[in-house]
Amino acid sequence: MAHKETVSPFPLRQPQVERNLPPLHAMGRSGLKAGEVALVGAGPGDVELLTLKALRFLQQADVVLYDYLVSDEIMALVPSDTILVCVGKRAGHHSVPQEKTNQLLVDFAQQGHKVVRIKGGDPFIFGRGGEELEVLADAGIAFHVVPGITAAAGATAYAGIPLTHRDYAQSAMFITGHLKAERDEMDWSTLARGNQTLVIYMGLMKSDYIQSQLITHGRAAHTPIAIIERGTQQAQRVLKGQLSDLSELAKSAESPSLIVIGEVVALSEKLDWFARAQTEAPISQLGRQSA
Ligand code: SAH
């Protein structure tokens, strides 16, 4: 058989390695077994940010319990004969109580099903994943955890906002905006420090309070801020301003939105690659036009 020669000053990667990849279902060392639960992070929305392991478990599951943050594109990867159960949680909407979700997970696993519990972003970041696993552990049910790209990482990446930067932010903090003013145990003077990035999940409703607490505790009123709506999705929208505009800007944002506060937000002027890519014509069309 003729051997094809490659002439290159650099060693080339062997293309055969990629062609010989085993099928996805055969790749993992451990599959999902009957009676087990996989707690899976779906990432922030863009289907290509799903991990291979998440995809493999979704394809092996008998039952998938999901909530509204998991994008339709990702749910479309679940085989059509899988049982889907929506246990969605959404502020102000009817939702399945947490105890009911916990019970469903236990029941499906004890019936011998392969169960996937999929959540938006990362299941351990403001996702109650820990609570659900405690219930499974108490019931003696085996489980796996598949981490996902959390909104703070995904949405900022697509908005061109580096969470840390040697010149502008030496730390980043993630907090929930589900605060009760009368029982507020947040350490606002730490949160208001400069040269750090503050990321707030579920913060739209309390943006007024957050803005005034941060300014009162010393964060400059002109600190750049962004509200990233539907981060990483085609419909991503980024509203920008300064800390003193936060509650005003929040009025025109919809859930899911992430609030980002810090000097690094200003870098998005230069780095917002995703918005730019969306306004440009696809490369294939550009080529055709000039031909
Ligand atoms: N476990 C999830 C967070 C669940 S809390 C994670 O790791 O990302 C829900 C909040 O996450 C939303 O109110 C919003 O603040 C944020 N969020 C999740 N997905 C988002 C997205 N695609 N864009 C912007 N914010 C998002």
Coordinates of C-alpha atoms and ligand atoms in Angstrom, one line a residue:
M1 CA 0.0 0.0 0.0
A2 CA 1.4 3.4 -1.0
H3 CA 2.5 5.5 2.0
K4 CA 1.6 9.1 1.8
E5 CA 4.6 11.3 2.6
T6 CA 4.1 14.6 4.5
V7 CA 6.8 17.2 4.0
S8 CA 6.9 19.7 6.9
P9 CA 9.7 21.3 9.0
F10 CA 7.6 20.6 12.1
P11 CA 6.4 17.3 13.4
L12 CA 2.7 17.0 12.4
R13 CA 0.0 15.6 14.7
Q14 CA -1.2 12.2 13.5
P15 CA -4.7 12.8 12.1
Q16 CA -5.5 9.0 12.6
V17 CA -5.6 9.7 16.4
E18 CA -8.8 11.7 15.9
R19 CA -10.3 9.4 13.4
N20 CA -9.9 6.4 15.7
L21 CA -11.7 8.0 18.7
P22 CA -14.0 5.4 20.2
P23 CA -17.7 6.3 20.2
L24 CA -18.7 8.6 23.0
H25 CA -20.6 5.8 25.0
A26 CA -17.4 3.7 25.0
M27 CA -15.1 6.5 26.1
G28 CA -15.8 6.9 29.8
R29 CA -14.2 4.7 32.4
S30 CA -17.5 4.5 34.3
G31 CA -21.0 4.8 32.8
L32 CA -24.2 5.5 34.6
K33 CA -25.5 2.3 36.2
A34 CA -29.0 1.3 37.1
G35 CA -30.1 2.9 40.3
E36 CA -27.5 5.7 40.1
V37 CA -28.0 9.4 39.8
A38 CA -25.7 11.8 37.9
L39 CA -25.9 15.5 39.0
V40 CA -24.9 17.3 35.8
G41 CA -24.0 20.9 35.1
A42 CA -25.4 22.1 31.7
G43 CA -23.3 25.3 31.5
P44 CA -24.8 28.7 30.8
G45 CA -26.6 27.9 27.5
D46 CA -24.4 27.6 24.5
V47 CA -24.7 23.9 23.7
E48 CA -21.1 23.6 22.8
L49 CA -20.1 24.4 26.4
L50 CA -21.6 21.1 27.5
T51 CA -18.9 18.6 28.6
L52 CA -18.5 15.3 26.9
K53 CA -19.3 13.6 30.2
A54 CA -22.5 15.5 30.5
L55 CA -23.5 14.5 27.0
R56 CA -22.6 10.8 27.6
F57 CA -24.7 10.7 30.8
L58 CA -27.7 12.5 29.0
Q59 CA -27.6 9.8 26.3
Q60 CA -27.4 6.9 28.8
A61 CA -30.2 8.1 31.2
D62 CA -33.6 6.6 31.5
V63 CA -35.0 9.7 33.3
V64 CA -33.8 13.3 33.1
L65 CA -34.9 15.8 35.7
Y66 CA -34.3 19.4 34.5
D67 CA -35.1 23.0 35.2
Y68 CA -35.8 26.1 33.2
L69 CA -32.2 27.3 33.0
V70 CA -31.1 24.3 30.9
S71 CA -31.3 25.5 27.3
D72 CA -33.7 23.9 24.7
E73 CA -30.7 23.1 22.5
I74 CA -29.2 21.0 25.3
M75 CA -32.5 19.2 26.1
A76 CA -32.7 18.4 22.3
L77 CA -29.7 16.1 22.8
V78 CA -31.6 13.8 25.1
P79 CA -32.8 10.7 23.2
S80 CA -36.6 10.8 22.4
D81 CA -37.4 7.7 24.5
T82 CA -36.0 9.2 27.7
I83 CA -38.5 10.3 30.4
L84 CA -38.3 14.0 30.9
V85 CA -39.4 15.6 34.2
C86 CA -39.4 19.4 34.6
V87 CA -38.8 20.5 38.2
G88 CA -38.2 24.1 37.2
K89 CA -37.7 26.9 39.6
R90 CA -38.3 30.4 38.6
A91 CA -38.9 33.5 40.8
G92 CA -42.7 34.2 40.9
H93 CA -43.7 31.1 38.9
H94 CA -45.2 27.8 39.9
S95 CA -42.4 25.4 40.7
V96 CA -41.8 22.0 42.2
P97 CA -40.9 22.2 45.9
Q98 CA -37.4 21.1 46.7
E99 CA -38.6 18.2 48.8
K100 CA -40.6 16.9 45.9
T101 CA -37.6 17.0 43.6
N102 CA -35.5 15.2 46.3
Q103 CA -38.1 12.5 46.6
L104 CA -38.4 12.0 42.8
L105 CA -34.6 11.5 42.6
V106 CA -34.7 8.9 45.4
D107 CA -37.8 7.2 43.9
F108 CA -36.5 6.9 40.3
A109 CA -33.1 5.6 41.6
Q110 CA -34.7 3.1 43.9
Q111 CA -36.9 1.8 41.0
G112 CA -33.6 1.0 39.3
H113 CA -33.5 3.8 36.7
K114 CA -30.4 5.6 35.5
V115 CA -31.2 9.1 36.5
V116 CA -29.7 12.4 35.4
R117 CA -30.4 15.6 37.4
I118 CA -29.3 18.4 35.1
K119 CA -29.0 22.0 36.2
G120 CA -27.9 25.3 34.5
G121 CA -24.3 26.3 35.0
D122 CA -22.5 24.3 37.7
P123 CA -24.7 22.2 40.0
F124 CA -22.8 23.3 43.1
I125 CA -22.9 27.0 42.5
F126 CA -26.2 28.5 43.8
G127 CA -27.9 25.4 42.5
R128 CA -28.8 23.4 45.6
G129 CA -26.9 20.5 44.1
G130 CA -25.3 19.9 47.5
E131 CA -28.7 19.6 49.2
E132 CA -29.9 17.1 46.6
L133 CA -26.8 14.9 47.0
E134 CA -27.1 14.9 50.8
V135 CA -30.6 13.4 50.4
L136 CA -29.2 10.7 48.0
A137 CA -26.3 10.0 50.4
D138 CA -28.7 9.5 53.3
A139 CA -30.8 7.1 51.2
G140 CA -27.7 5.1 50.2
I141 CA -27.9 6.0 46.5
A142 CA -24.7 6.1 44.5
F143 CA -24.1 9.3 42.5
H144 CA -21.7 11.1 40.1
V145 CA -21.2 14.8 39.8
V146 CA -20.4 16.4 36.5
P147 CA -19.3 20.1 36.9
G148 CA -20.5 22.7 34.4
I149 CA -19.3 26.1 33.3
T150 CA -20.9 28.4 35.8
A151 CA -22.6 31.6 34.6
A152 CA -19.8 33.8 36.2
A153 CA -17.3 32.1 34.0
G154 CA -19.4 31.6 30.8
A155 CA -21.3 34.9 30.6
T156 CA -18.2 37.0 31.4
A157 CA -16.1 35.2 28.8
Y158 CA -18.7 35.8 26.1
A159 CA -19.1 39.5 27.2
G160 CA -15.3 40.0 27.0
I161 CA -14.8 40.6 30.7
P162 CA -11.9 38.8 32.3
L163 CA -12.8 38.0 35.9
T164 CA -9.3 38.7 37.1
H165 CA -6.6 40.9 35.6
R166 CA -3.2 41.7 36.9
D167 CA -3.8 45.4 36.7
Y168 CA -7.5 45.6 37.8
A169 CA -8.7 42.7 39.9
Q170 CA -6.7 40.4 42.1
S171 CA -9.7 38.5 43.3
A172 CA -13.3 37.7 42.2
M173 CA -16.2 37.0 44.5
F174 CA -19.5 35.3 43.6
I175 CA -22.5 36.1 45.7
T176 CA -26.3 35.6 45.5
G177 CA -28.6 38.5 45.3
H178 CA -31.3 36.6 47.1
L179 CA -30.8 38.7 50.2
K180 CA -33.2 39.6 53.0
A181 CA -32.4 43.2 54.1
E182 CA -33.7 42.5 57.6
R183 CA -31.5 39.4 57.9
D184 CA -28.5 40.5 55.9
E185 CA -25.3 38.8 57.0
M186 CA -23.2 39.9 54.1
D187 CA -19.8 41.5 54.9
W188 CA -20.4 44.6 52.8
S189 CA -17.0 46.2 53.6
T190 CA -15.2 43.2 52.2
L191 CA -17.6 43.1 49.2
A192 CA -17.1 46.8 48.5
R193 CA -13.3 46.6 48.3
G194 CA -11.7 48.0 45.1
N195 CA -9.5 45.9 42.7
Q196 CA -11.8 43.0 42.9
T197 CA -14.6 41.7 40.7
L198 CA -18.0 41.1 42.3
V199 CA -20.3 38.8 40.5
I200 CA -23.9 38.7 41.6
Y201 CA -26.3 35.8 40.7
M202 CA -30.0 36.4 41.0
G203 CA -29.4 40.0 41.7
L204 CA -31.9 41.9 39.6
M205 CA -34.6 42.2 42.3
K206 CA -32.3 43.5 45.0
S207 CA -30.1 45.7 42.8
D208 CA -31.2 48.9 44.5
Y209 CA -30.1 47.6 47.9
I210 CA -26.9 46.1 46.5
Q211 CA -26.0 49.4 44.8
S212 CA -26.6 51.5 48.0
Q213 CA -24.8 49.0 50.3
L214 CA -21.7 48.9 48.1
I215 CA -21.5 52.7 47.7
T216 CA -22.1 53.2 51.4
H217 CA -19.3 50.8 52.2
G218 CA -16.8 52.6 50.0
R219 CA -17.0 51.2 46.4
A220 CA -16.7 54.1 44.0
A221 CA -20.0 55.2 42.4
H222 CA -18.3 55.3 39.0
T223 CA -17.1 51.6 39.2
P224 CA -17.9 50.0 35.8
I225 CA -20.7 47.5 35.9
A226 CA -22.4 45.1 33.4
I227 CA -25.6 43.2 33.4
I228 CA -25.3 40.1 31.2
E229 CA -28.6 38.8 30.1
R230 CA -28.8 35.2 28.7
G231 CA -25.1 34.9 28.7
T232 CA -23.4 32.7 26.0
Q233 CA -26.8 32.3 24.1
Q234 CA -27.6 33.8 20.7
A235 CA -29.9 36.3 22.5
Q236 CA -27.1 37.4 24.9
R237 CA -27.5 41.1 25.7
V238 CA -25.0 43.2 27.8
L239 CA -26.1 46.4 29.5
K240 CA -23.2 48.5 30.8
G241 CA -22.9 51.5 33.0
Q242 CA -21.5 52.5 36.4
L243 CA -22.4 51.4 39.9
S244 CA -24.6 54.4 40.5
D245 CA -26.8 53.3 37.5
L246 CA -27.2 49.7 38.6
S247 CA -30.8 49.7 39.8
E248 CA -31.9 51.8 36.9
L249 CA -30.2 49.4 34.4
A250 CA -31.6 46.4 36.2
K251 CA -35.2 47.6 35.4
S252 CA -34.7 46.9 31.7
A253 CA -33.0 43.5 32.2
E254 CA -34.7 40.1 32.2
S255 CA -33.9 36.9 34.0
P256 CA -31.5 35.1 33.8
S257 CA -29.1 38.0 34.2
L258 CA -25.7 38.2 35.9
I259 CA -24.4 41.4 37.5
V260 CA -20.7 42.1 37.2
I261 CA -19.1 45.0 39.2
G262 CA -15.5 46.0 38.8
E263 CA -12.8 47.8 36.8
V264 CA -12.4 44.7 34.5
V265 CA -15.8 45.5 33.0
A266 CA -14.2 48.4 31.1
L267 CA -12.0 45.9 29.2
S268 CA -15.1 44.6 27.4
E269 CA -14.9 47.7 25.1
K270 CA -11.9 46.1 23.6
L271 CA -12.7 42.4 24.1
D272 CA -16.4 41.8 23.4
W273 CA -15.6 39.3 20.7
F274 CA -19.0 37.5 20.8
A275 CA -21.2 40.6 20.1
R276 CA -18.9 41.6 17.3
A277 CA -18.9 38.1 15.8
Q278 CA -22.7 38.2 15.8
T279 CA -23.0 41.4 13.9
E280 CA -20.5 40.3 11.2
A281 CA -21.7 38.2 8.3
P282 CA -20.6 34.5 8.4
I283 CA -17.2 33.9 6.7
S284 CA -18.8 31.6 4.1
Q285 CA -21.1 34.4 3.0
L286 CA -18.3 37.0 2.8
G287 CA -16.3 34.7 0.5
R288 CA -19.3 34.2 -1.8
Q289 CA -20.1 37.9 -2.0
S290 CA -16.6 38.9 -3.2
A291 CA -16.4 35.9 -5.7
Ligands
SAH1 N1 -25.9 26.9 39.0 C1 -26.0 28.1 38.1 C2 -26.6 29.3 38.8 C3 -28.1 29.1 39.3 S1 -28.8 30.5 40.1 C4 -24.6 28.5 37.6 O1 -23.6 27.9 38.0 O2 -24.6 29.3 36.7 C5 -29.6 31.3 38.7 C6 -28.9 32.6 38.4 O3 -27.7 32.3 37.6 C7 -29.7 33.5 37.4 O4 -30.6 34.2 38.2 C8 -28.6 34.3 36.9 O5 -28.2 35.3 37.8 C9 -27.4 33.3 36.7 N2 -27.4 32.8 35.4 C10 -27.5 31.5 35.0 N3 -27.4 31.3 33.7 C11 -27.1 32.5 33.2 C12 -26.9 33.0 31.9 N4 -26.9 32.2 30.8 N5 -26.7 34.4 31.7 C13 -26.8 35.2 32.8 N6 -27.0 34.8 34.0 C14 -27.2 33.5 34.2

